[in-house]
mmCIF file of C-alpha atoms and ligand atoms in Angstrom:
data_model
loop_
_atom_site.group_PDB
_atom_site.id
_atom_site.type_symbol
_atom_site.label_atom_id
_atom_site.label_comp_id
_atom_site.label_asym_id
_atom_site.label_seq_id
_atom_site.Cartn_x
_atom_site.Cartn_y
_atom_site.Cartn_z
ATOM 1 C CA MET A 20 86.825 88.596 139.930
ATOM 2 C CA SER A 21 87.634 87.579 136.363
ATOM 3 C CA PRO A 22 90.966 85.854 135.897
ATOM 4 C CA THR A 23 93.424 87.293 133.431
ATOM 5 C CA VAL A 24 93.594 85.376 130.160
ATOM 6 C CA LEU A 25 97.181 86.419 129.540
ATOM 7 C CA PRO A 26 98.961 83.145 128.698
ATOM 8 C CA LYS A 27 101.258 82.110 131.566
ATOM 9 C CA GLU A 28 104.331 81.926 129.358
ATOM 10 C CA LYS A 29 103.744 85.483 128.112
ATOM 11 C CA GLU A 30 105.099 88.180 130.368
ATOM 12 C CA ASN A 31 103.656 91.669 130.410
ATOM 13 C CA ILE A 32 106.595 93.340 128.746
ATOM 14 C CA ALA A 33 106.511 96.952 127.628
ATOM 15 C CA CYS A 34 108.580 98.718 124.972
ATOM 16 C CA VAL A 35 110.254 101.550 126.899
ATOM 17 C CA ILE A 36 112.641 104.189 125.557
ATOM 18 C CA TYR A 37 115.152 106.246 127.533
ATOM 19 C CA GLY A 38 116.030 108.954 124.997
ATOM 20 C CA ALA A 39 117.392 108.274 121.502
ATOM 21 C CA ASN A 40 118.450 104.745 120.510
ATOM 22 C CA ASN A 41 117.925 103.422 124.002
ATOM 23 C CA MET A 42 115.035 100.959 123.862
ATOM 24 C CA PHE A 43 114.343 98.261 126.431
ATOM 25 C CA LEU A 44 111.705 95.566 126.704
ATOM 26 C CA GLU A 45 110.891 95.769 130.400
ATOM 27 C CA PRO A 46 108.632 93.516 132.445
ATOM 28 C CA ARG A 47 105.781 95.449 134.007
ATOM 29 C CA PRO A 48 103.326 94.280 136.679
ATOM 30 C CA ILE A 49 99.857 93.298 135.504
ATOM 31 C CA LEU A 50 97.684 95.857 137.248
ATOM 32 C CA LYS A 51 94.094 95.604 138.456
ATOM 33 C CA PRO A 52 91.675 97.958 136.709
ATOM 34 C CA GLU A 53 90.502 100.928 138.743
ATOM 35 C CA THR A 54 87.003 102.406 138.636
ATOM 36 C CA ASP A 55 85.900 103.055 135.035
ATOM 37 C CA GLU A 56 88.844 101.092 133.688
ATOM 38 C CA VAL A 57 89.244 97.660 132.177
ATOM 39 C CA GLN A 58 92.361 95.535 131.888
ATOM 40 C CA ILE A 59 93.231 94.732 128.267
ATOM 41 C CA ASN A 60 95.497 92.140 126.694
ATOM 42 C CA ILE A 61 96.949 94.140 123.783
ATOM 43 C CA ARG A 62 96.981 91.930 120.693
ATOM 44 C CA ALA A 63 98.212 94.245 117.922
ATOM 45 C CA THR A 64 100.008 97.605 117.830
ATOM 46 C CA GLY A 65 101.093 99.448 114.704
ATOM 47 C CA ILE A 66 104.284 101.505 114.721
ATOM 48 C CA CYS A 67 103.578 105.144 113.877
ATOM 49 C CA GLY A 68 106.122 107.476 112.289
ATOM 50 C CA SER A 69 106.121 109.420 115.560
ATOM 51 C CA ASP A 70 107.208 106.296 117.509
ATOM 52 C CA LEU A 71 110.072 105.962 115.035
ATOM 53 C CA HIS A 72 111.195 109.572 115.632
ATOM 54 C CA TYR A 73 111.031 109.202 119.417
ATOM 55 C CA HIS A 74 113.022 105.966 119.304
ATOM 56 C CA PHE A 75 115.762 106.937 116.864
ATOM 57 C CA GLU A 76 115.987 110.689 117.595
ATOM 58 C CA GLY A 77 114.618 110.958 121.136
ATOM 59 C CA ARG A 78 112.248 113.667 119.959
ATOM 60 C CA LEU A 79 109.386 114.555 117.655
ATOM 61 C CA GLY A 80 110.154 118.058 116.408
ATOM 62 C CA ALA A 81 110.016 120.369 119.412
ATOM 63 C CA ARG A 82 108.761 117.564 121.680
ATOM 64 C CA ILE A 83 111.911 116.293 123.336
ATOM 65 C CA LEU A 84 112.019 113.207 125.515
ATOM 66 C CA ASP A 85 113.929 113.573 128.772
ATOM 67 C CA PRO A 86 116.168 110.448 128.877
ATOM 68 C CA ALA A 87 115.724 110.402 132.662
ATOM 69 C CA VAL A 88 111.972 109.963 132.180
ATOM 70 C CA PRO A 89 111.371 106.731 130.248
ATOM 71 C CA MET A 90 108.301 106.461 128.024
ATOM 72 C CA VAL A 91 106.366 103.443 126.727
ATOM 73 C CA LEU A 92 105.834 103.748 122.953
ATOM 74 C CA GLY A 93 102.757 102.838 120.864
ATOM 75 C CA HIS A 94 99.320 104.319 120.243
ATOM 76 C CA GLU A 95 97.779 102.234 117.439
ATOM 77 C CA SER A 96 96.400 99.293 119.411
ATOM 78 C CA SER A 97 93.624 96.766 119.690
ATOM 79 C CA GLY A 98 93.102 93.998 122.211
ATOM 80 C CA VAL A 99 90.748 91.956 124.322
ATOM 81 C CA VAL A 100 89.269 92.837 127.720
ATOM 82 C CA THR A 101 90.688 90.542 130.425
ATOM 83 C CA GLU A 102 89.254 92.093 133.581
ATOM 84 C CA VAL A 103 86.606 94.709 134.315
ATOM 85 C CA GLY A 104 86.861 97.342 137.055
ATOM 86 C CA ALA A 105 84.035 98.957 138.990
ATOM 87 C CA THR A 106 81.909 101.390 137.022
ATOM 88 C CA SER A 107 80.590 104.762 138.127
ATOM 89 C CA THR A 108 78.143 105.147 135.241
ATOM 90 C CA ALA A 109 75.640 102.860 133.551
ATOM 91 C CA ASP A 110 77.307 103.548 130.175
ATOM 92 C CA ASP A 111 80.239 101.239 130.828
ATOM 93 C CA THR A 112 79.090 97.970 129.370
ATOM 94 C CA PHE A 113 82.375 96.171 128.810
ATOM 95 C CA LYS A 114 82.806 92.540 129.728
ATOM 96 C CA VAL A 115 85.677 90.069 129.717
ATOM 97 C CA GLY A 116 86.283 88.858 126.167
ATOM 98 C CA ASP A 117 85.183 92.074 124.442
ATOM 99 C CA ARG A 118 87.497 92.972 121.567
ATOM 100 C CA VAL A 119 88.342 96.660 121.585
ATOM 101 C CA VAL A 120 90.205 99.473 119.827
ATOM 102 C CA LEU A 121 92.045 101.887 122.142
ATOM 103 C CA GLU A 122 91.720 105.615 121.454
ATOM 104 C CA PRO A 123 94.953 107.283 122.640
ATOM 105 C CA ALA A 124 93.643 110.842 123.105
ATOM 106 C CA LYS A 125 93.192 111.787 126.765
ATOM 107 C CA SER A 126 91.646 115.262 126.582
ATOM 108 C CA CYS A 127 90.780 117.466 129.579
ATOM 109 C CA GLY A 128 87.017 117.501 128.994
ATOM 110 C CA GLN A 129 86.819 121.081 130.316
ATOM 111 C CA CYS A 130 88.421 123.510 127.848
ATOM 112 C CA HIS A 131 86.663 125.426 125.049
ATOM 113 C CA CYS A 132 87.737 122.786 122.480
ATOM 114 C CA CYS A 133 86.461 119.869 124.548
ATOM 115 C CA GLN A 134 83.209 121.746 125.162
ATOM 116 C CA ILE A 135 82.519 121.818 121.410
ATOM 117 C CA GLN A 136 83.614 118.194 120.862
ATOM 118 C CA ARG A 137 86.895 119.174 119.180
ATOM 119 C CA TYR A 138 88.962 117.403 121.792
ATOM 120 C CA ASN A 139 91.763 116.675 119.309
ATOM 121 C CA ILE A 140 92.886 120.304 119.654
ATOM 122 C CA CYS A 141 92.448 120.399 123.456
ATOM 123 C CA PRO A 142 95.525 122.379 124.634
ATOM 124 C CA PRO A 143 96.193 120.220 127.727
ATOM 125 C CA MET A 144 95.717 116.990 125.713
ATOM 126 C CA LYS A 145 97.712 113.971 126.884
ATOM 127 C CA TYR A 146 98.273 111.602 123.970
ATOM 128 C CA SER A 147 99.759 108.125 124.327
ATOM 129 C CA SER A 148 103.431 107.791 123.349
ATOM 130 C CA THR A 149 103.997 111.500 122.924
ATOM 131 C CA VAL A 150 105.695 114.151 125.015
ATOM 132 C CA GLN A 151 102.802 116.547 125.572
ATOM 133 C CA GLN A 152 102.132 117.889 129.089
ATOM 134 C CA GLY A 153 104.986 115.609 130.165
ATOM 135 C CA LYS A 154 105.522 112.108 128.832
ATOM 136 C CA ASN A 155 102.533 109.865 128.221
ATOM 137 C CA ASP A 156 103.074 106.125 128.324
ATOM 138 C CA GLY A 157 101.741 104.284 125.304
ATOM 139 C CA THR A 158 100.227 100.927 124.498
ATOM 140 C CA LEU A 159 103.135 98.890 123.084
ATOM 141 C CA ARG A 160 102.977 96.250 125.816
ATOM 142 C CA ARG A 161 101.031 93.099 126.530
ATOM 143 C CA SER A 162 98.700 94.235 129.307
ATOM 144 C CA ILE A 163 97.308 97.645 130.186
ATOM 145 C CA CYS A 164 94.528 99.125 132.314
ATOM 146 C CA TYR A 165 92.619 101.671 130.264
ATOM 147 C CA PRO A 166 89.699 104.104 130.767
ATOM 148 C CA THR A 167 86.492 102.689 129.306
ATOM 149 C CA HIS A 168 85.431 105.997 127.717
ATOM 150 C CA LEU A 169 88.414 105.681 125.345
ATOM 151 C CA LEU A 170 87.504 102.183 124.132
ATOM 152 C CA HIS A 171 85.547 101.218 121.033
ATOM 153 C CA LYS A 172 84.146 97.717 120.542
ATOM 154 C CA MET A 173 85.217 95.839 117.433
ATOM 155 C CA PRO A 174 82.741 93.700 115.502
ATOM 156 C CA ASP A 175 83.439 89.932 115.526
ATOM 157 C CA THR A 176 84.431 90.083 111.860
ATOM 158 C CA MET A 177 87.256 92.563 112.492
ATOM 159 C CA THR A 178 90.784 91.244 113.056
ATOM 160 C CA PHE A 179 93.161 92.698 115.659
ATOM 161 C CA GLU A 180 95.387 93.921 112.803
ATOM 162 C CA GLU A 181 92.444 95.870 111.386
ATOM 163 C CA GLY A 182 91.578 97.118 114.870
ATOM 164 C CA ALA A 183 95.105 98.505 115.266
ATOM 165 C CA LEU A 184 94.718 100.358 111.954
ATOM 166 C CA ILE A 185 91.559 102.180 113.076
ATOM 167 C CA GLU A 186 93.722 104.926 114.647
ATOM 168 C CA PRO A 187 95.510 105.912 111.396
ATOM 169 C CA LEU A 188 92.199 105.501 109.541
ATOM 170 C CA ALA A 189 90.650 107.943 112.025
ATOM 171 C CA VAL A 190 93.400 110.463 111.132
ATOM 172 C CA ALA A 191 92.528 110.066 107.436
ATOM 173 C CA MET A 192 88.752 110.163 107.870
ATOM 174 C CA HIS A 193 89.039 113.248 110.067
ATOM 175 C CA ALA A 194 91.082 115.012 107.354
ATOM 176 C CA VAL A 195 88.420 114.181 104.754
ATOM 177 C CA ALA A 196 85.649 115.227 107.148
ATOM 178 C CA ARG A 197 87.425 118.597 107.619
ATOM 179 C CA SER A 198 87.480 119.086 103.824
ATOM 180 C CA PRO A 199 84.628 119.919 101.432
ATOM 181 C CA VAL A 200 85.007 116.546 99.614
ATOM 182 C CA THR A 201 81.586 115.426 98.470
ATOM 183 C CA GLN A 202 79.904 113.370 95.741
ATOM 184 C CA GLY A 203 81.832 113.867 92.490
ATOM 185 C CA SER A 204 84.845 115.664 93.980
ATOM 186 C CA SER A 205 88.233 115.526 92.315
ATOM 187 C CA VAL A 206 91.035 115.009 94.817
ATOM 188 C CA VAL A 207 94.840 114.950 94.790
ATOM 189 C CA VAL A 208 96.756 113.284 97.643
ATOM 190 C CA TYR A 209 100.502 113.786 98.170
ATOM 191 C CA GLY A 210 102.174 110.813 99.798
ATOM 192 C CA ALA A 211 101.452 107.114 99.195
ATOM 193 C CA GLY A 212 102.275 106.012 102.748
ATOM 194 C CA THR A 213 99.682 104.612 105.154
ATOM 195 C CA ILE A 214 98.004 107.972 105.832
ATOM 196 C CA GLY A 215 98.004 109.055 102.164
ATOM 197 C CA LEU A 216 96.475 105.746 101.063
ATOM 198 C CA LEU A 217 93.845 105.935 103.799
ATOM 199 C CA VAL A 218 93.024 109.559 102.919
ATOM 200 C CA ALA A 219 92.509 108.464 99.300
ATOM 201 C CA ALA A 220 90.324 105.529 100.416
ATOM 202 C CA SER A 221 88.354 107.830 102.745
ATOM 203 C CA ALA A 222 87.867 110.378 99.938
ATOM 204 C CA TYR A 223 86.316 107.626 97.790
ATOM 205 C CA ALA A 224 84.135 106.577 100.732
ATOM 206 C CA GLN A 225 82.994 110.224 100.999
ATOM 207 C CA GLY A 226 81.952 110.277 97.312
ATOM 208 C CA ALA A 227 85.036 111.542 95.464
ATOM 209 C CA THR A 228 85.003 110.173 91.921
ATOM 210 C CA LYS A 229 88.499 111.128 90.813
ATOM 211 C CA VAL A 230 91.428 110.539 93.150
ATOM 212 C CA THR A 231 95.074 111.000 92.168
ATOM 213 C CA ILE A 232 97.927 109.935 94.449
ATOM 214 C CA MET A 233 101.343 111.501 93.911
ATOM 215 C CA ASP A 234 104.626 110.337 95.419
ATOM 216 C CA ILE A 235 108.281 110.266 94.404
ATOM 217 C CA ASN A 236 108.473 106.494 94.955
ATOM 218 C CA THR A 237 107.316 104.276 92.063
ATOM 219 C CA SER A 238 106.900 101.112 94.131
ATOM 220 C CA ARG A 239 104.621 102.960 96.551
ATOM 221 C CA LEU A 240 102.589 104.213 93.595
ATOM 222 C CA ALA A 241 102.394 100.675 92.187
ATOM 223 C CA PHE A 242 101.025 99.509 95.539
ATOM 224 C CA ALA A 243 98.535 102.412 95.550
ATOM 225 C CA SER A 244 97.170 101.222 92.175
ATOM 226 C CA GLU A 245 96.825 97.692 93.539
ATOM 227 C CA TYR A 246 95.132 98.855 96.742
ATOM 228 C CA LEU A 247 92.748 101.317 95.060
ATOM 229 C CA PRO A 248 92.163 100.077 91.488
ATOM 230 C CA ASP A 249 90.416 103.289 90.322
ATOM 231 C CA VAL A 250 93.130 105.621 91.568
ATOM 232 C CA GLN A 251 95.345 107.560 89.190
ATOM 233 C CA THR A 252 99.005 107.711 90.198
ATOM 234 C CA ILE A 253 101.611 110.284 89.206
ATOM 235 C CA GLN A 254 105.281 110.229 90.116
ATOM 236 C CA LEU A 255 106.367 113.566 91.537
ATOM 237 C CA PRO A 256 109.753 114.884 90.409
ATOM 238 C CA LEU A 257 112.401 115.338 93.082
ATOM 239 C CA LYS A 258 113.019 118.991 93.814
ATOM 240 C CA THR A 259 116.800 118.963 93.797
ATOM 241 C CA THR A 260 117.689 122.599 93.187
ATOM 242 C CA SER A 261 118.009 125.237 95.887
ATOM 243 C CA ASP A 262 114.975 125.801 98.098
ATOM 244 C CA GLU A 263 115.316 129.549 97.719
ATOM 245 C CA GLU A 264 111.793 130.978 97.951
ATOM 246 C CA GLU A 265 111.322 132.433 94.461
ATOM 247 C CA ASP A 266 112.934 129.397 92.890
ATOM 248 C CA LEU A 267 110.600 126.970 94.663
ATOM 249 C CA PHE A 268 107.540 128.947 93.586
ATOM 250 C CA THR A 269 108.720 128.972 89.958
ATOM 251 C CA TRP A 270 109.403 125.234 90.174
ATOM 252 C CA ALA A 271 105.925 124.613 91.617
ATOM 253 C CA GLN A 272 104.301 126.684 88.879
ATOM 254 C CA GLN A 273 106.033 124.521 86.277
ATOM 255 C CA HIS A 274 105.257 121.162 87.921
ATOM 256 C CA THR A 275 101.498 120.965 88.272
ATOM 257 C CA MET A 276 101.758 117.594 86.505
ATOM 258 C CA GLY A 277 99.286 118.477 83.759
ATOM 259 C CA ILE A 278 96.591 119.343 86.297
ATOM 260 C CA LYS A 279 94.962 122.564 85.140
ATOM 261 C CA ASP A 280 92.970 125.076 87.163
ATOM 262 C CA GLY A 281 89.572 123.472 87.651
ATOM 263 C CA ASP A 282 90.795 119.857 87.629
ATOM 264 C CA CYS A 283 91.370 119.480 91.362
ATOM 265 C CA ASP A 284 88.875 120.484 94.064
ATOM 266 C CA VAL A 285 90.915 119.465 97.103
ATOM 267 C CA VAL A 286 94.599 118.682 97.723
ATOM 268 C CA PHE A 287 95.578 116.676 100.813
ATOM 269 C CA ASP A 288 99.239 117.009 101.716
ATOM 270 C CA CYS A 289 100.207 113.944 103.736
ATOM 271 C CA THR A 290 103.964 114.524 103.460
ATOM 272 C CA GLY A 291 104.777 117.798 105.226
ATOM 273 C CA VAL A 292 107.492 118.190 102.571
ATOM 274 C CA GLU A 293 108.049 121.849 101.652
ATOM 275 C CA SER A 294 107.917 121.400 97.871
ATOM 276 C CA CYS A 295 104.634 119.441 98.143
ATOM 277 C CA VAL A 296 103.021 122.007 100.429
ATOM 278 C CA VAL A 297 103.952 124.837 98.043
ATOM 279 C CA LEU A 298 102.896 122.817 94.993
ATOM 280 C CA SER A 299 99.422 122.293 96.529
ATOM 281 C CA PHE A 300 98.504 125.936 96.009
ATOM 282 C CA PHE A 301 99.498 125.905 92.339
ATOM 283 C CA MET A 302 97.695 122.615 91.648
ATOM 284 C CA VAL A 303 94.381 123.181 93.419
ATOM 285 C CA LYS A 304 91.598 124.933 91.505
ATOM 286 C CA SER A 305 90.618 128.551 92.122
ATOM 287 C CA GLY A 306 88.224 128.445 95.059
ATOM 288 C CA GLY A 307 89.544 125.015 96.079
ATOM 289 C CA SER A 308 90.909 123.707 99.376
ATOM 290 C CA VAL A 309 94.301 122.534 100.602
ATOM 291 C CA VAL A 310 94.262 120.269 103.659
ATOM 292 C CA LEU A 311 97.514 120.067 105.618
ATOM 293 C CA VAL A 312 97.726 116.601 107.190
ATOM 294 C CA GLY A 313 101.456 115.815 107.178
ATOM 295 C CA LEU A 314 103.805 117.516 109.610
ATOM 296 C CA GLY A 315 107.359 118.275 108.545
ATOM 297 C CA LYS A 316 109.310 121.504 108.534
ATOM 298 C CA THR A 317 107.778 124.026 110.913
ATOM 299 C CA LYS A 318 108.574 127.067 108.744
ATOM 300 C CA ILE A 319 107.625 127.091 105.051
ATOM 301 C CA ALA A 320 107.292 130.196 102.842
ATOM 302 C CA LEU A 321 103.863 130.094 101.184
ATOM 303 C CA PRO A 322 102.731 131.885 97.988
ATOM 304 C CA VAL A 323 100.249 134.114 99.817
ATOM 305 C CA ASP A 324 99.394 136.035 96.633
ATOM 306 C CA VAL A 325 98.267 132.766 95.015
ATOM 307 C CA ILE A 326 96.303 131.772 98.132
ATOM 308 C CA ALA A 327 94.557 135.165 98.241
ATOM 309 C CA THR A 328 93.881 135.654 94.530
ATOM 310 C CA LYS A 329 92.682 132.064 93.980
ATOM 311 C CA GLU A 330 90.668 132.255 97.222
ATOM 312 C CA ILE A 331 92.114 128.951 98.419
ATOM 313 C CA ASN A 332 90.881 127.564 101.726
ATOM 314 C CA VAL A 333 93.793 126.351 103.837
ATOM 315 C CA ILE A 334 92.583 123.716 106.292
ATOM 316 C CA GLY A 335 94.616 122.274 109.134
ATOM 317 C CA SER A 336 93.852 118.717 110.190
ATOM 318 C CA TYR A 337 95.211 117.162 113.369
ATOM 319 C CA ARG A 338 94.552 113.669 114.659
ATOM 320 C CA TYR A 339 90.754 113.172 115.011
ATOM 321 C CA ALA A 340 87.706 113.595 117.191
ATOM 322 C CA ASN A 341 84.552 111.485 117.488
ATOM 323 C CA ILE A 342 85.346 109.389 114.423
ATOM 324 C CA HIS A 343 86.372 105.938 115.703
ATOM 325 C CA ALA A 344 82.844 104.495 115.614
ATOM 326 C CA LYS A 345 82.370 105.673 112.022
ATOM 327 C CA ALA A 346 85.808 104.325 111.052
ATOM 328 C CA ILE A 347 84.993 100.903 112.539
ATOM 329 C CA ALA A 348 81.597 100.838 110.773
ATOM 330 C CA THR A 349 83.168 101.857 107.441
ATOM 331 C CA VAL A 350 85.680 99.004 107.634
ATOM 332 C CA ALA A 351 83.001 96.534 108.766
ATOM 333 C CA SER A 352 80.877 97.523 105.753
ATOM 334 C CA GLY A 353 83.761 96.673 103.411
ATOM 335 C CA LYS A 354 84.029 100.226 102.047
ATOM 336 C CA ILE A 355 87.650 100.547 103.180
ATOM 337 C CA ARG A 356 90.083 97.621 103.322
ATOM 338 C CA LEU A 357 92.826 97.744 105.937
ATOM 339 C CA LEU A 358 94.576 94.360 105.903
ATOM 340 C CA PRO A 359 96.486 94.949 102.624
ATOM 341 C CA LEU A 360 98.302 97.799 104.398
ATOM 342 C CA VAL A 361 99.948 95.508 106.980
ATOM 343 C CA SER A 362 103.271 94.604 105.365
ATOM 344 C CA HIS A 363 105.126 93.180 108.392
ATOM 345 C CA ARG A 364 104.150 91.466 111.649
ATOM 346 C CA PHE A 365 106.488 90.933 114.629
ATOM 347 C CA ALA A 366 106.095 89.432 118.101
ATOM 348 C CA LEU A 367 106.413 91.857 121.028
ATOM 349 C CA GLU A 368 109.763 90.255 121.894
ATOM 350 C CA GLU A 369 110.993 91.224 118.386
ATOM 351 C CA THR A 370 110.137 94.929 118.782
ATOM 352 C CA PRO A 371 113.675 96.263 118.032
ATOM 353 C CA ALA A 372 113.677 94.354 114.708
ATOM 354 C CA ALA A 373 110.239 95.776 113.888
ATOM 355 C CA PHE A 374 111.497 99.339 114.407
ATOM 356 C CA GLU A 375 114.603 98.620 112.339
ATOM 357 C CA THR A 376 112.435 97.274 109.492
ATOM 358 C CA LEU A 377 110.359 100.451 109.430
ATOM 359 C CA ARG A 378 113.433 102.689 109.718
ATOM 360 C CA LYS A 379 115.141 100.996 106.761
ATOM 361 C CA GLY A 380 111.910 101.253 104.772
ATOM 362 C CA GLY A 381 112.315 100.339 101.137
ATOM 363 C CA ASP A 382 110.029 98.529 98.745
ATOM 364 C CA GLY A 383 107.143 96.700 100.326
ATOM 365 C CA VAL A 384 107.419 98.251 103.803
ATOM 366 C CA LEU A 385 104.186 99.953 104.764
ATOM 367 C CA LYS A 386 102.512 99.328 108.134
ATOM 368 C CA VAL A 387 104.621 97.344 110.585
ATOM 369 C CA GLN A 388 102.650 95.791 113.435
ATOM 370 C CA ILE A 389 103.722 94.140 116.675
ATOM 371 C CA GLY A 390 101.682 91.744 118.773
ATOM 372 C CA ASP A 391 100.195 88.325 119.458
ATOM 373 C CA PHE A 392 98.207 87.870 116.270
HETATM 374 ZN ZN1 ZN B 20 100.372 108.072 115.094
HETATM 375 ZN ZN1 ZN B 21 90.242 120.070 126.712
#
């Protein structure tokens, strides 16, 4: 049996929440891998916006955490295999020392979505660090036993920080794969956060020649220009007046930021903000596509006459399916850079400070990661 390589002085602690603002770093036993599992020493985990909501609000929209049922946070992780369990199939070729990215989507494998390889929309999906079919413990800990079919090997050249960013990159690449972006496309992305930046980078990788990122925050836009030198950036105006339906539509009509019908093939909304979602339909070209990536308000009045008469395709995009291998290969090829997105690194023992840093936000805060780097 392979010995664990977890350093003796490092406990297997896990970041556990009991409802809102009730986080504990709890020691957990280091378990032996079962059949078709390996034991992994987690080396890097990024904090997702959803982790932030669960920690500070005890919920993510309608998904409410029962304080009596604690949940381990984290689903953007990479690590190294420390022990291998028995295997039931010849496909499991993991060995101690393999560096891996963990895919957090545990789908049922049986339903109509799983049957057609769209497991991201599997109704009984269990996704790490979310309340979905009950609570699902995540990966923000030092040691975990994990099913081998949800692991993806990292090339030697890839760092653990990059490995932990494959999950958000998969979200972005899936959104672009759902869209008609092709060679020469003109694209607008709302939101210059991690997902918006990665959607823009993925659009370039897919052949888009003109990409514009819009955000209300100038420092985020300045970073976007640094990260993607060819990108055009536009500061969106704050919609401060009443959100009354007619008023918002009139506002959107008047704020297409100089982008005329025909200029923009595809809009990706990575904000979920009502004014951005509405604006998408006025900005995109006739016959174009709007991809909804960001989740915010659940009810938004849409200009259905504009959608119908411009024949706009409205495309939902949720998480990802079958894209990790492509994401890893794209990063390994140098087409998409991930390391510039990591703005802060914390040790596992400093997890509360890491969450506080992301909550405060402000200039220069982008992807906050936790781990043994
Ligand atoms: Zn996430
Ligand atoms: Zn399923």
